[in-house]
Amino acid sequence: MEGIAGIDDCGDCLPSHPAAYARGRRLMTDEVLVAIEALRRGGAERISVGDWHMVGTNIERERMPEGVEVRPIADLALVEANPSMTKANGAPLDAVVMLGHHASTPNPRAFCSHTFIWEMEVLLDGESLSEVRVYAQGLAAEGIPVLVAAGDRWMLEELADGELGSAQLVATKEGLGRARARSRDVDEARGELAATIDAALAAPLRPPPARSYPAELRITAEGEELASTTVAEPADLLTAIATVFRTSQVSREYRQLAKLLPAGHDSRLRRAQRRLGSLVATPVMRSKERQWLAASR
């Protein structure tokens, strides 16, 4: 969500800022619809939308075209013991489009910089990885190419040459630190996104390459070490991170948030549940937010 064109304040990404978050959901859904239209124009028959921000309550599901399923990340992070990108999307994948992405936790220039949760860091052989770079290894394990990756320019600059295979890159904004960004004109960014998807569909595709393995994985959050282990192959990286979500304090907090902000279609009951859940979660989220913003200064 943090890398969506038009989202330029951190409150746009957080349910603890209801009015701003409603704007963020609309902008996110608009950009997803642009990608869906481009994919269908290029001949895609089945499209699955992975709602990967927080616990997967961000896409306005009632606006999705018929036949397009939205799946929340919580299913992968909290339930699946041996996760994969294919499992996350419910069926085999020919390719993916990565929208709305942000840089890794230690990046001081980037908008809303974090890796999965507040102040988590994922280090592979000592190198801090963004979420996109972690997902790239999951895709490498399955041989799935990336058509386009879009988001904060600082996230894109963290990538090594060819790290996403043949993926084409679209910068939607420039982060001005964690709290703010300078977004591109929304119509211009969406136009480039659609044109880039068109071009990627017509070009030869290569999946992301695997990094060098075995590799040493270390995961920390708010200064505490959550995991230190050896990763034998690309697929093990997602498994190790998902295990941390299920077995650490992170899991308890994430599960509580998933209960307070249930995913699913926007029925009257679901909307009421999420409004109530947001009221309950807001004090804790605002406290975490203040610490996270202060840590970037």
mmCIF file of C-alpha atoms in Angstrom:
data_model
loop_
_atom_site.group_PDB
_atom_site.id
_atom_site.type_symbol
_atom_site.label_atom_id
_atom_site.label_comp_id
_atom_site.label_asym_id
_atom_site.label_seq_id
_atom_site.Cartn_x
_atom_site.Cartn_y
_atom_site.Cartn_z
ATOM 1 C CA MET A 1 0.000 0.000 0.000
ATOM 2 C CA GLU A 2 2.884 2.374 0.817
ATOM 3 C CA GLY A 3 4.078 2.440 -2.785
ATOM 4 C CA ILE A 4 0.701 3.226 -4.403
ATOM 5 C CA ALA A 5 0.593 6.407 -6.507
ATOM 6 C CA GLY A 6 -1.116 9.249 -4.648
ATOM 7 C CA ILE A 7 -0.452 7.872 -1.154
ATOM 8 C CA ASP A 8 1.932 10.401 0.378
ATOM 9 C CA ASP A 9 1.222 10.409 4.122
ATOM 10 C CA CYS A 10 1.794 7.435 6.424
ATOM 11 C CA GLY A 11 -1.746 7.783 7.819
ATOM 12 C CA ASP A 12 -3.119 6.770 4.413
ATOM 13 C CA CYS A 13 -1.824 3.247 5.130
ATOM 14 C CA LEU A 14 -3.110 2.783 8.684
ATOM 15 C CA PRO A 15 -6.623 1.876 9.922
ATOM 16 C CA SER A 16 -5.852 3.947 13.022
ATOM 17 C CA HIS A 17 -6.335 7.025 10.786
ATOM 18 C CA PRO A 18 -9.831 6.188 9.458
ATOM 19 C CA ALA A 19 -10.412 9.087 7.034
ATOM 20 C CA ALA A 20 -6.897 8.931 5.582
ATOM 21 C CA TYR A 21 -7.008 5.132 5.397
ATOM 22 C CA ALA A 22 -10.287 5.254 3.466
ATOM 23 C CA ARG A 23 -8.524 7.464 0.922
ATOM 24 C CA GLY A 24 -5.599 5.037 0.824
ATOM 25 C CA ARG A 25 -7.908 2.058 0.198
ATOM 26 C CA ARG A 26 -9.551 3.886 -2.690
ATOM 27 C CA LEU A 27 -6.223 4.779 -4.286
ATOM 28 C CA MET A 28 -4.897 1.258 -3.815
ATOM 29 C CA THR A 29 -7.991 -0.292 -5.361
ATOM 30 C CA ASP A 30 -7.868 2.155 -8.288
ATOM 31 C CA GLU A 31 -4.273 1.126 -9.072
ATOM 32 C CA VAL A 32 -5.088 -2.578 -8.788
ATOM 33 C CA LEU A 33 -7.957 -2.081 -11.254
ATOM 34 C CA VAL A 34 -5.553 -0.439 -13.730
ATOM 35 C CA ALA A 35 -3.305 -3.505 -13.512
ATOM 36 C CA ILE A 36 -6.239 -5.908 -13.893
ATOM 37 C CA GLU A 37 -7.454 -4.085 -17.004
ATOM 38 C CA ALA A 38 -3.971 -4.189 -18.549
ATOM 39 C CA LEU A 39 -3.581 -7.896 -17.778
ATOM 40 C CA ARG A 40 -6.967 -8.753 -19.265
ATOM 41 C CA ARG A 41 -6.193 -6.664 -22.335
ATOM 42 C CA GLY A 42 -3.025 -8.738 -22.690
ATOM 43 C CA GLY A 43 -4.936 -12.032 -22.556
ATOM 44 C CA ALA A 44 -4.768 -13.051 -18.894
ATOM 45 C CA GLU A 45 -7.642 -15.436 -18.115
ATOM 46 C CA ARG A 46 -7.338 -15.896 -14.333
ATOM 47 C CA ILE A 47 -6.272 -13.047 -12.062
ATOM 48 C CA SER A 48 -5.828 -13.321 -8.292
ATOM 49 C CA VAL A 49 -5.200 -10.227 -6.164
ATOM 50 C CA GLY A 50 -3.034 -10.735 -3.098
ATOM 51 C CA ASP A 51 -3.951 -8.108 -0.485
ATOM 52 C CA TRP A 52 -0.571 -8.126 1.254
ATOM 53 C CA HIS A 53 -0.749 -4.929 3.321
ATOM 54 C CA MET A 54 -1.215 -5.580 7.057
ATOM 55 C CA VAL A 55 -3.863 -8.322 7.467
ATOM 56 C CA GLY A 56 -5.450 -7.992 4.037
ATOM 57 C CA THR A 57 -8.357 -5.580 4.581
ATOM 58 C CA ASN A 58 -7.244 -2.896 2.138
ATOM 59 C CA ILE A 59 -8.706 -3.693 -1.274
ATOM 60 C CA GLU A 60 -12.299 -2.535 -1.773
ATOM 61 C CA ARG A 61 -13.493 -5.981 -2.754
ATOM 62 C CA GLU A 62 -16.903 -4.886 -3.956
ATOM 63 C CA ARG A 63 -15.129 -3.008 -6.773
ATOM 64 C CA MET A 64 -13.300 -6.055 -8.114
ATOM 65 C CA PRO A 65 -14.385 -7.327 -11.554
ATOM 66 C CA GLU A 66 -16.303 -10.577 -11.714
ATOM 67 C CA GLY A 67 -14.041 -13.597 -11.349
ATOM 68 C CA VAL A 68 -11.187 -11.756 -9.617
ATOM 69 C CA GLU A 69 -10.493 -13.199 -6.163
ATOM 70 C CA VAL A 70 -8.812 -11.225 -3.367
ATOM 71 C CA ARG A 71 -6.694 -13.211 -0.916
ATOM 72 C CA PRO A 72 -5.249 -11.789 2.354
ATOM 73 C CA ILE A 73 -1.634 -12.224 3.445
ATOM 74 C CA ALA A 74 -2.776 -13.432 6.872
ATOM 75 C CA ASP A 75 -3.533 -16.820 5.305
ATOM 76 C CA LEU A 76 0.139 -17.151 4.358
ATOM 77 C CA ALA A 77 1.726 -15.550 7.425
ATOM 78 C CA LEU A 78 -0.384 -17.167 10.136
ATOM 79 C CA VAL A 79 -1.751 -20.415 8.720
ATOM 80 C CA GLU A 80 0.431 -21.976 6.031
ATOM 81 C CA ALA A 81 3.316 -24.065 7.427
ATOM 82 C CA ASN A 82 5.125 -24.351 4.080
ATOM 83 C CA PRO A 83 4.232 -21.157 2.237
ATOM 84 C CA SER A 84 4.739 -20.434 -1.422
ATOM 85 C CA MET A 85 3.599 -17.733 -3.808
ATOM 86 C CA THR A 86 1.409 -20.285 -5.590
ATOM 87 C CA LYS A 87 -0.320 -21.282 -2.341
ATOM 88 C CA ALA A 88 -0.781 -17.623 -1.425
ATOM 89 C CA ASN A 89 -2.730 -17.049 -4.619
ATOM 90 C CA GLY A 90 -4.705 -20.293 -4.599
ATOM 91 C CA ALA A 91 -3.502 -21.760 -7.899
ATOM 92 C CA PRO A 92 -0.457 -21.966 -10.203
ATOM 93 C CA LEU A 93 0.902 -18.632 -11.387
ATOM 94 C CA ASP A 94 2.273 -17.762 -14.805
ATOM 95 C CA ALA A 95 3.561 -14.351 -13.684
ATOM 96 C CA VAL A 96 3.020 -11.645 -11.072
ATOM 97 C CA VAL A 97 2.686 -7.863 -10.950
ATOM 98 C CA MET A 98 3.997 -6.308 -7.737
ATOM 99 C CA LEU A 99 2.238 -3.046 -6.789
ATOM 100 C CA GLY A 100 2.588 -0.588 -3.928
ATOM 101 C CA HIS A 101 5.904 -1.731 -2.497
ATOM 102 C CA HIS A 102 8.244 0.040 -0.098
ATOM 103 C CA ALA A 103 11.862 -0.090 1.022
ATOM 104 C CA SER A 104 13.397 -2.069 3.883
ATOM 105 C CA THR A 105 13.372 -1.030 7.542
ATOM 106 C CA PRO A 106 16.806 0.668 7.763
ATOM 107 C CA ASN A 107 16.361 2.902 4.672
ATOM 108 C CA PRO A 108 16.246 6.471 6.094
ATOM 109 C CA ARG A 109 14.989 8.171 2.914
ATOM 110 C CA ALA A 110 12.147 5.799 2.105
ATOM 111 C CA PHE A 111 8.434 6.330 2.734
ATOM 112 C CA CYS A 112 7.025 4.058 5.472
ATOM 113 C CA SER A 113 10.188 1.944 5.417
ATOM 114 C CA HIS A 114 9.739 -1.377 7.207
ATOM 115 C CA THR A 115 10.070 -5.093 6.503
ATOM 116 C CA PHE A 116 6.801 -6.934 7.163
ATOM 117 C CA ILE A 117 6.086 -5.208 10.510
ATOM 118 C CA TRP A 118 7.227 -2.200 12.563
ATOM 119 C CA GLU A 119 11.004 -2.230 13.035
ATOM 120 C CA MET A 120 11.544 -5.805 11.782
ATOM 121 C CA GLU A 121 14.713 -6.515 9.877
ATOM 122 C CA VAL A 122 15.402 -9.588 7.710
ATOM 123 C CA LEU A 123 19.116 -10.100 7.094
ATOM 124 C CA LEU A 124 20.452 -12.738 4.710
ATOM 125 C CA ASP A 125 24.212 -13.175 4.990
ATOM 126 C CA GLY A 126 24.209 -9.794 6.703
ATOM 127 C CA GLU A 127 22.283 -7.967 3.956
ATOM 128 C CA SER A 128 18.994 -6.318 4.945
ATOM 129 C CA LEU A 129 16.217 -7.409 2.577
ATOM 130 C CA SER A 130 13.001 -5.625 1.671
ATOM 131 C CA GLU A 131 9.762 -7.559 1.310
ATOM 132 C CA VAL A 132 10.116 -7.456 -2.479
ATOM 133 C CA ARG A 133 13.550 -9.067 -2.254
ATOM 134 C CA VAL A 134 12.195 -11.806 0.023
ATOM 135 C CA TYR A 135 9.261 -12.458 -2.321
ATOM 136 C CA ALA A 136 11.723 -12.607 -5.229
ATOM 137 C CA GLN A 137 13.333 -15.644 -3.635
ATOM 138 C CA GLY A 138 9.942 -17.306 -3.208
ATOM 139 C CA LEU A 139 9.313 -16.679 -6.900
ATOM 140 C CA ALA A 140 12.789 -17.942 -7.794
ATOM 141 C CA ALA A 141 12.026 -21.203 -5.990
ATOM 142 C CA GLU A 142 8.982 -21.749 -8.233
ATOM 143 C CA GLY A 143 10.348 -20.262 -11.458
ATOM 144 C CA ILE A 144 7.653 -17.547 -11.585
ATOM 145 C CA PRO A 145 8.565 -14.316 -13.433
ATOM 146 C CA VAL A 146 7.683 -10.774 -12.360
ATOM 147 C CA LEU A 147 6.114 -8.637 -15.090
ATOM 148 C CA VAL A 148 6.334 -5.288 -13.289
ATOM 149 C CA ALA A 149 7.372 -4.044 -9.846
ATOM 150 C CA ALA A 150 6.084 -0.615 -8.795
ATOM 151 C CA GLY A 151 6.556 1.577 -5.745
ATOM 152 C CA ASP A 152 8.859 4.017 -3.952
ATOM 153 C CA ARG A 153 11.989 4.795 -5.992
ATOM 154 C CA TRP A 154 14.112 4.045 -2.900
ATOM 155 C CA MET A 155 12.725 0.487 -2.843
ATOM 156 C CA LEU A 156 13.650 0.084 -6.499
ATOM 157 C CA GLU A 157 17.153 1.408 -5.872
ATOM 158 C CA GLU A 158 17.738 -1.264 -3.212
ATOM 159 C CA LEU A 159 17.452 -3.933 -5.916
ATOM 160 C CA ALA A 160 20.577 -5.355 -7.546
ATOM 161 C CA ASP A 161 20.676 -5.447 -11.342
ATOM 162 C CA GLY A 162 18.532 -8.351 -12.532
ATOM 163 C CA GLU A 163 17.445 -9.279 -8.994
ATOM 164 C CA LEU A 164 13.827 -9.488 -10.169
ATOM 165 C CA GLY A 165 14.711 -11.282 -13.402
ATOM 166 C CA SER A 166 13.134 -9.622 -16.436
ATOM 167 C CA ALA A 167 10.815 -7.408 -14.350
ATOM 168 C CA GLN A 168 10.224 -3.865 -15.548
ATOM 169 C CA LEU A 169 10.238 -1.192 -12.842
ATOM 170 C CA VAL A 170 7.888 1.757 -12.245
ATOM 171 C CA ALA A 171 8.634 4.461 -9.660
ATOM 172 C CA THR A 172 5.372 5.899 -8.346
ATOM 173 C CA LYS A 173 6.853 8.318 -5.797
ATOM 174 C CA GLU A 174 9.932 9.422 -3.917
ATOM 175 C CA GLY A 175 10.014 8.953 -0.170
ATOM 176 C CA LEU A 176 10.864 11.960 1.989
ATOM 177 C CA GLY A 177 11.453 9.842 5.093
ATOM 178 C CA ARG A 178 9.007 7.525 6.784
ATOM 179 C CA ALA A 179 6.178 9.999 7.292
ATOM 180 C CA ARG A 180 5.897 11.623 3.874
ATOM 181 C CA ALA A 181 6.440 11.064 0.145
ATOM 182 C CA ARG A 182 6.346 13.115 -3.021
ATOM 183 C CA SER A 183 4.006 11.147 -5.281
ATOM 184 C CA ARG A 184 3.926 11.385 -9.039
ATOM 185 C CA ASP A 185 0.801 12.627 -10.754
ATOM 186 C CA VAL A 186 -1.633 9.759 -10.244
ATOM 187 C CA ASP A 187 -2.915 9.610 -13.838
ATOM 188 C CA GLU A 188 0.634 9.731 -15.191
ATOM 189 C CA ALA A 189 1.813 6.932 -12.891
ATOM 190 C CA ARG A 190 -1.178 4.735 -13.732
ATOM 191 C CA GLY A 191 -0.681 5.337 -17.434
ATOM 192 C CA GLU A 192 2.953 4.252 -17.181
ATOM 193 C CA LEU A 193 1.957 1.211 -15.139
ATOM 194 C CA ALA A 194 -0.552 0.069 -17.779
ATOM 195 C CA ALA A 195 1.900 0.670 -20.634
ATOM 196 C CA THR A 196 4.666 -1.164 -18.777
ATOM 197 C CA ILE A 197 2.445 -4.188 -18.162
ATOM 198 C CA ASP A 198 1.570 -4.186 -21.881
ATOM 199 C CA ALA A 199 5.271 -4.134 -22.783
ATOM 200 C CA ALA A 200 6.204 -6.815 -20.242
ATOM 201 C CA LEU A 201 3.533 -9.191 -21.564
ATOM 202 C CA ALA A 202 5.027 -8.881 -25.040
ATOM 203 C CA ALA A 203 8.647 -9.455 -23.939
ATOM 204 C CA PRO A 204 10.611 -12.595 -22.987
ATOM 205 C CA LEU A 205 10.207 -13.383 -19.288
ATOM 206 C CA ARG A 206 12.818 -14.597 -16.784
ATOM 207 C CA PRO A 207 12.079 -15.412 -13.134
ATOM 208 C CA PRO A 208 14.192 -13.844 -10.397
ATOM 209 C CA PRO A 209 17.499 -15.651 -9.896
ATOM 210 C CA ALA A 210 18.233 -17.524 -6.685
ATOM 211 C CA ARG A 211 20.721 -15.923 -4.330
ATOM 212 C CA SER A 212 23.742 -17.873 -3.073
ATOM 213 C CA TYR A 213 22.759 -20.692 -0.676
ATOM 214 C CA PRO A 214 23.191 -21.941 2.004
ATOM 215 C CA ALA A 215 22.839 -18.521 3.638
ATOM 216 C CA GLU A 216 22.658 -17.264 7.191
ATOM 217 C CA LEU A 217 19.261 -15.759 8.088
ATOM 218 C CA ARG A 218 18.785 -13.433 11.033
ATOM 219 C CA ILE A 219 15.445 -11.795 11.911
ATOM 220 C CA THR A 220 15.141 -9.028 14.497
ATOM 221 C CA ALA A 221 12.272 -6.818 15.655
ATOM 222 C CA GLU A 222 12.600 -3.730 17.857
ATOM 223 C CA GLY A 223 16.141 -4.775 18.793
ATOM 224 C CA GLU A 224 15.225 -8.335 19.783
ATOM 225 C CA GLU A 225 16.539 -11.332 17.853
ATOM 226 C CA LEU A 226 13.637 -13.512 16.758
ATOM 227 C CA ALA A 227 15.516 -16.050 14.644
ATOM 228 C CA SER A 228 19.019 -17.046 13.627
ATOM 229 C CA THR A 229 19.315 -20.003 11.282
ATOM 230 C CA THR A 230 20.782 -21.341 8.063
ATOM 231 C CA VAL A 231 18.612 -21.253 4.953
ATOM 232 C CA ALA A 232 19.398 -24.088 2.550
ATOM 233 C CA GLU A 233 17.492 -22.909 -0.544
ATOM 234 C CA PRO A 234 15.231 -20.080 -1.798
ATOM 235 C CA ALA A 235 11.931 -21.682 -0.731
ATOM 236 C CA ASP A 236 13.168 -21.933 2.862
ATOM 237 C CA LEU A 237 13.288 -18.156 3.239
ATOM 238 C CA LEU A 238 9.476 -17.711 3.183
ATOM 239 C CA THR A 239 9.075 -20.735 5.455
ATOM 240 C CA ALA A 240 11.493 -19.351 8.044
ATOM 241 C CA ILE A 241 9.812 -15.933 8.102
ATOM 242 C CA ALA A 242 6.319 -17.445 8.333
ATOM 243 C CA THR A 243 7.534 -19.617 11.224
ATOM 244 C CA VAL A 244 8.637 -16.484 13.093
ATOM 245 C CA PHE A 245 5.166 -15.005 12.587
ATOM 246 C CA ARG A 246 3.538 -18.115 14.044
ATOM 247 C CA THR A 247 5.854 -18.800 16.973
ATOM 248 C CA SER A 248 6.936 -15.400 18.331
ATOM 249 C CA GLN A 249 5.281 -12.457 20.070
ATOM 250 C CA VAL A 250 4.808 -11.097 16.552
ATOM 251 C CA SER A 251 2.259 -13.851 15.930
ATOM 252 C CA ARG A 252 0.148 -12.952 18.967
ATOM 253 C CA GLU A 253 -0.011 -9.276 17.972
ATOM 254 C CA TYR A 254 -0.689 -10.072 14.330
ATOM 255 C CA ARG A 255 -3.448 -12.554 15.168
ATOM 256 C CA GLN A 256 -5.109 -10.014 17.442
ATOM 257 C CA LEU A 257 -5.035 -7.470 14.630
ATOM 258 C CA ALA A 258 -6.453 -10.025 12.178
ATOM 259 C CA LYS A 259 -9.365 -10.670 14.564
ATOM 260 C CA LEU A 260 -10.018 -6.968 15.095
ATOM 261 C CA LEU A 261 -9.857 -6.202 11.360
ATOM 262 C CA PRO A 262 -11.369 -9.278 9.677
ATOM 263 C CA ALA A 263 -10.872 -9.715 5.957
ATOM 264 C CA GLY A 264 -13.664 -10.654 3.588
ATOM 265 C CA HIS A 265 -16.241 -9.005 1.391
ATOM 266 C CA ASP A 266 -17.465 -5.584 2.489
ATOM 267 C CA SER A 267 -20.813 -6.637 3.894
ATOM 268 C CA ARG A 268 -22.562 -4.388 6.391
ATOM 269 C CA LEU A 269 -21.508 -6.722 9.200
ATOM 270 C CA ARG A 270 -17.856 -6.809 8.083
ATOM 271 C CA ARG A 271 -17.724 -3.012 7.853
ATOM 272 C CA ALA A 272 -19.203 -2.700 11.345
ATOM 273 C CA GLN A 273 -16.709 -5.252 12.708
ATOM 274 C CA ARG A 274 -13.787 -3.395 11.169
ATOM 275 C CA ARG A 275 -14.992 -0.007 12.447
ATOM 276 C CA LEU A 276 -15.243 -1.395 15.967
ATOM 277 C CA GLY A 277 -11.936 -3.231 15.620
ATOM 278 C CA SER A 278 -10.229 -0.068 14.444
ATOM 279 C CA LEU A 279 -11.404 1.792 17.552
ATOM 280 C CA VAL A 280 -9.967 -0.935 19.785
ATOM 281 C CA ALA A 281 -6.688 -1.252 17.860
ATOM 282 C CA THR A 282 -6.037 2.458 17.361
ATOM 283 C CA PRO A 283 -4.319 3.278 20.717
ATOM 284 C CA VAL A 284 -1.805 0.434 20.293
ATOM 285 C CA MET A 285 -1.234 1.189 16.608
ATOM 286 C CA ARG A 286 -0.725 4.910 17.278
ATOM 287 C CA SER A 287 1.852 4.075 19.969
ATOM 288 C CA LYS A 288 3.722 1.748 17.593
ATOM 289 C CA GLU A 289 3.515 4.384 14.880
ATOM 290 C CA ARG A 290 5.083 7.067 17.090
ATOM 291 C CA GLN A 291 7.977 4.782 18.018
ATOM 292 C CA TRP A 292 8.498 3.751 14.392
ATOM 293 C CA LEU A 293 8.550 7.343 13.125
ATOM 294 C CA ALA A 294 10.869 8.444 15.928
ATOM 295 C CA ALA A 295 13.302 5.620 15.165
ATOM 296 C CA SER A 296 13.840 6.960 11.624
ATOM 297 C CA ARG A 297 15.056 10.407 12.689
#
